PDB file of C-alpha atoms in Angstrom:
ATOM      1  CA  UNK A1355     262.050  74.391  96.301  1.00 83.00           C
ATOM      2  CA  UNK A1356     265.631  75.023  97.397  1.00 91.00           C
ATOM      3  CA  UNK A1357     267.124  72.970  99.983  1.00 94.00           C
ATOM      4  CA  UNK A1358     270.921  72.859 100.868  1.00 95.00           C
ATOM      5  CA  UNK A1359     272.907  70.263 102.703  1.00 96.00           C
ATOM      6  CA  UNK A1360     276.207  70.645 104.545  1.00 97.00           C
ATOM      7  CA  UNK A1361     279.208  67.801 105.088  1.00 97.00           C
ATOM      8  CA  UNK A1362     282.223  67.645 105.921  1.00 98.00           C
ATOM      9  CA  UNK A1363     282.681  68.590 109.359  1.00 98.00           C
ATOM     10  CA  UNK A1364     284.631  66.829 112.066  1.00 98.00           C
ATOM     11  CA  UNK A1365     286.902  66.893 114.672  1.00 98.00           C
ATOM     12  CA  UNK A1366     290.829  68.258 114.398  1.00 98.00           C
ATOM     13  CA  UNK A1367     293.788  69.434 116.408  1.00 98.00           C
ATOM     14  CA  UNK A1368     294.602  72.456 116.293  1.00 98.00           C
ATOM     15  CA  UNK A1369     296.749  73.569 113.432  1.00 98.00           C
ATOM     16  CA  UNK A1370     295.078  71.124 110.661  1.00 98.00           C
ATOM     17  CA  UNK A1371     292.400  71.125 107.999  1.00 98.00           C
ATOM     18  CA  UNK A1372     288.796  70.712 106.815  1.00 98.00           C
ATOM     19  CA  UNK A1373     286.866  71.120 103.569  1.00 98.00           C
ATOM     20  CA  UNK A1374     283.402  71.756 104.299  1.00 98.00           C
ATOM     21  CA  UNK A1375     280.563  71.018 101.284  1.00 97.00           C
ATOM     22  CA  UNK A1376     277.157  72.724 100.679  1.00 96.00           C
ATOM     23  CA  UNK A1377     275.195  71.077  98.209  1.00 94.00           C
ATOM     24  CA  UNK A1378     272.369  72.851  96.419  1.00 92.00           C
ATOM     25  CA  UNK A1379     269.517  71.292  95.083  1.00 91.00           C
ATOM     26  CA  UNK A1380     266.605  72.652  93.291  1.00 86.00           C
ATOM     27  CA  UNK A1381     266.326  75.875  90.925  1.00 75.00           C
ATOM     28  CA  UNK A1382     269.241  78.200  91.355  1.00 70.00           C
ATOM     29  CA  UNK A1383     268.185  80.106  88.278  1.00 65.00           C
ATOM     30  CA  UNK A1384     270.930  82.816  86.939  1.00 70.00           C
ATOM     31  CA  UNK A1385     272.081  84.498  90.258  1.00 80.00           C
ATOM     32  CA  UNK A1386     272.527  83.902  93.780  1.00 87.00           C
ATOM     33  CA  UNK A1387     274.660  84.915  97.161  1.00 93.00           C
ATOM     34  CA  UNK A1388     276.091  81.922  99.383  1.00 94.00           C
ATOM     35  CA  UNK A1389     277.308  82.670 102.272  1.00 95.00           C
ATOM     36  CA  UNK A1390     278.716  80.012 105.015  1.00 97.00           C
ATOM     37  CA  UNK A1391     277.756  81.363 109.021  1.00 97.00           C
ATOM     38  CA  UNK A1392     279.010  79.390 112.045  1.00 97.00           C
ATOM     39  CA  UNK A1393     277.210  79.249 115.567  1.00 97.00           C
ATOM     40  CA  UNK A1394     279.365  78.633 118.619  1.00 96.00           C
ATOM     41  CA  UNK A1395     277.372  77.236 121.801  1.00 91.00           C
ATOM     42  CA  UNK A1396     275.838  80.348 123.733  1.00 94.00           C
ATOM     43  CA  UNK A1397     276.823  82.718 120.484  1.00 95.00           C
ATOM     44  CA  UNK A1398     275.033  84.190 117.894  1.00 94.00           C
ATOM     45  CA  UNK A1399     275.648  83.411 114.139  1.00 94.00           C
ATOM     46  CA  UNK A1400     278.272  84.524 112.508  1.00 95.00           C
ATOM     47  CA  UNK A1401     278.420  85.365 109.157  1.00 96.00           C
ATOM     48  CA  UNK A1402     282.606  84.242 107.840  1.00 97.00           C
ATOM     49  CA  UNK A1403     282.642  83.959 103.961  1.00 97.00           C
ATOM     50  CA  UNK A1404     280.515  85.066 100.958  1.00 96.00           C
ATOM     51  CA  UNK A1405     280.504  83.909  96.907  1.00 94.00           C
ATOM     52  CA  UNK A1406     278.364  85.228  94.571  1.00 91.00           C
ATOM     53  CA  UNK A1407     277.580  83.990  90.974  1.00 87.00           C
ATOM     54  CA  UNK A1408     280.699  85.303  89.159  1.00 88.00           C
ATOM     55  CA  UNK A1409     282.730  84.272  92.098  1.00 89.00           C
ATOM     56  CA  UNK A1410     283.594  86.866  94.111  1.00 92.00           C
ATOM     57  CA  UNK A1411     284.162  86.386  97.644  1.00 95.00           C
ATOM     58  CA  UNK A1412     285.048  87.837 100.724  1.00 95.00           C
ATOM     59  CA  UNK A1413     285.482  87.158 104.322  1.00 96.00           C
ATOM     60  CA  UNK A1414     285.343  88.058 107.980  1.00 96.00           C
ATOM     61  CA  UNK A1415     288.755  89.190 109.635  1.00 96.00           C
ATOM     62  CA  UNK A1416     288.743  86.134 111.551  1.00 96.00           C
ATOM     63  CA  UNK A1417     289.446  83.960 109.026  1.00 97.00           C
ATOM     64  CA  UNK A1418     290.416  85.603 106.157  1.00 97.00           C
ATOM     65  CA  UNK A1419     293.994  84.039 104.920  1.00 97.00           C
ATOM     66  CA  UNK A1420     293.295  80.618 106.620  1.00 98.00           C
ATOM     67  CA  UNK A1421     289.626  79.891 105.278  1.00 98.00           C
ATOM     68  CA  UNK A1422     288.664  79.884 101.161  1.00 98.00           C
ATOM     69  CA  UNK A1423     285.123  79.367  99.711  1.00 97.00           C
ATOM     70  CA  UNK A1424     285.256  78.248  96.032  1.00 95.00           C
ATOM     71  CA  UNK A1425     282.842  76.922  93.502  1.00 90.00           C
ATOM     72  CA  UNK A1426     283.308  73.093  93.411  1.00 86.00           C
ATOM     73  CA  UNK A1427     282.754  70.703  90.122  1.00 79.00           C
ATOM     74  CA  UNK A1428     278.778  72.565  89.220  1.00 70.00           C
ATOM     75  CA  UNK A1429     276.802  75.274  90.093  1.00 67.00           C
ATOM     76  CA  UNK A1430     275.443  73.346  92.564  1.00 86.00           C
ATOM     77  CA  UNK A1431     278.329  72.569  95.492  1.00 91.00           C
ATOM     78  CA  UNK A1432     280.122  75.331  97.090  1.00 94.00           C
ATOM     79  CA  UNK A1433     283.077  74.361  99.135  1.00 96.00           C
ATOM     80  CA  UNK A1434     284.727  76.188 102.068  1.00 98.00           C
ATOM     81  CA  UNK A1435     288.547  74.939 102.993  1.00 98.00           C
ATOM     82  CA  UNK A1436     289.629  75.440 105.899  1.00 98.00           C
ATOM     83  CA  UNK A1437     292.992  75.524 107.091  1.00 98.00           C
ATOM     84  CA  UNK A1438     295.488  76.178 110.347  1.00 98.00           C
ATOM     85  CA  UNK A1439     291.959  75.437 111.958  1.00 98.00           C
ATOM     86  CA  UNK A1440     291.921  76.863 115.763  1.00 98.00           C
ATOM     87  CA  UNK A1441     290.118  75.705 118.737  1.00 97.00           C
ATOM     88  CA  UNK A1442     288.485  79.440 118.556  1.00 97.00           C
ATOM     89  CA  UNK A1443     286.867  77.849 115.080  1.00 98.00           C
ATOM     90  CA  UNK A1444     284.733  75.332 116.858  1.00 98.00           C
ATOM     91  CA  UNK A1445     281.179  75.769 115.855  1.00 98.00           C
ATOM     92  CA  UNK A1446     277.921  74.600 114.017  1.00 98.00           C
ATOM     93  CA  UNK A1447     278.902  75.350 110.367  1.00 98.00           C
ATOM     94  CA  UNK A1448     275.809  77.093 107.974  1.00 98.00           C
ATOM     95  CA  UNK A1449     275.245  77.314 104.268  1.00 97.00           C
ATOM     96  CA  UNK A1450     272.882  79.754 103.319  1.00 96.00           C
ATOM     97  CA  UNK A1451     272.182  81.355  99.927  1.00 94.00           C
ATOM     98  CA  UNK A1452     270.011  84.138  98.643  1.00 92.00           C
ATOM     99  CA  UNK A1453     268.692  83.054  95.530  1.00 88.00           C
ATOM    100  CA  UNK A1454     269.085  87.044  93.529  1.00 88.00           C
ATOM    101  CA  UNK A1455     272.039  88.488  94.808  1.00 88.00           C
ATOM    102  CA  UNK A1456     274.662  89.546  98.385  1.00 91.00           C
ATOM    103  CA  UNK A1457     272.697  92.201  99.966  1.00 90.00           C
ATOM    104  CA  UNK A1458     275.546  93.243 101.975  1.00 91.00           C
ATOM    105  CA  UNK A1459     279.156  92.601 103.077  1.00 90.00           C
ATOM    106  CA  UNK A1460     279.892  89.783 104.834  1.00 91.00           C
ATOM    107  CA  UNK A1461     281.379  92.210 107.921  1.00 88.00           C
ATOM    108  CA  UNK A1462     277.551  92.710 108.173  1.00 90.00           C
ATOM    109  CA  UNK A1463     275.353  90.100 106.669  1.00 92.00           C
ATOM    110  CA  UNK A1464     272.611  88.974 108.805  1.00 92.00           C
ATOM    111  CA  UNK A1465     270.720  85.692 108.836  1.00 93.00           C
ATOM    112  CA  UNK A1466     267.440  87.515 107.163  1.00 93.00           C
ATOM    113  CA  UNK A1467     269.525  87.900 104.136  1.00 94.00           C
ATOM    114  CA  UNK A1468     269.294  84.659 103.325  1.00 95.00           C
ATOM    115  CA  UNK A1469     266.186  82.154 102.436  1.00 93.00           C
ATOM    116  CA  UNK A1470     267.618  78.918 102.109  1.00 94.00           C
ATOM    117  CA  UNK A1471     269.358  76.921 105.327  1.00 97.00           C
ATOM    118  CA  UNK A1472     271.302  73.655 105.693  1.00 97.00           C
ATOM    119  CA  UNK A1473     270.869  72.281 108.611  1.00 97.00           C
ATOM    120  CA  UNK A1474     274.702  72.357 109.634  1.00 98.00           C
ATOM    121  CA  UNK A1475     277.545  70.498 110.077  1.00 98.00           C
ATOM    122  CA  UNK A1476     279.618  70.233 113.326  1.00 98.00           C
ATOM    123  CA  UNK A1477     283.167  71.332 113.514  1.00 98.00           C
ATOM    124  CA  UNK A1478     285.815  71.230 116.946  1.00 98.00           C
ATOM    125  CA  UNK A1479     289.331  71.958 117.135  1.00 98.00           C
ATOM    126  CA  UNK A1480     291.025  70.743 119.344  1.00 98.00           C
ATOM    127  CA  UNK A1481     294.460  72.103 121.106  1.00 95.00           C
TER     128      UNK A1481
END
């Protein structure tokens, strides 16, 4: 059994930081796909960042250059940094990971794609 667990969410102005966690527990095995989706109220997901075993990543347009997911100390945590944060950025933060490999690019990953779900963590900018 798999079960992930988000932190590090919170409330900033406009303009500063955040480093989300998602912590994996359970079997990983030899590959996977993580990808971290954010839900604004009234919106569907949205799928923002992916890293796969070797450590490629990619990410939406909207935060590509401002946002980086990264491998933290183990297998098991995945981190997403998040920087010159804007009140557009204010969501429900996912992890989600696919325990064989990315099915698709992150432009167009869906939430079927994935097995495993934190429960989320809550992120607001402010302005």
């Amino acid at each position: 059994q798999v079960q992930l667990m988000e932190s590090g969410g919170g409330s900033v102005q406009a303009g500063g930081s955040l480093r989300l966690s998602c912590t994996v527990s359970g079997n990983m095995y030899s590959g996977y796909c993580l990808g971290w989706f954010r839900q604004a109220p009234g919106q569907e997901h949205e799928g923002i960042a992916l890293i796969d075993t070797i450590g490629i990543t990619s990410y939406t347009d909207s935060v590509k250059g401002r946002f980086t997911i990264s491998q933290g100390n183990g297998k098991n945590i995945v981190l997403l940094q998040m920087n010159s944060l804007k009140p557009e950025d204010t969501a429900m933060y996912y992890c989600a990971v696919n325990l064989l490999f990315c099915v698709r690019p992150v432009a167009t990953m869906r939430r079927g794609d994935f097995g495993y779900w934190g429960q989320g963590t809550q992120v607001t900018v402010s302005s």
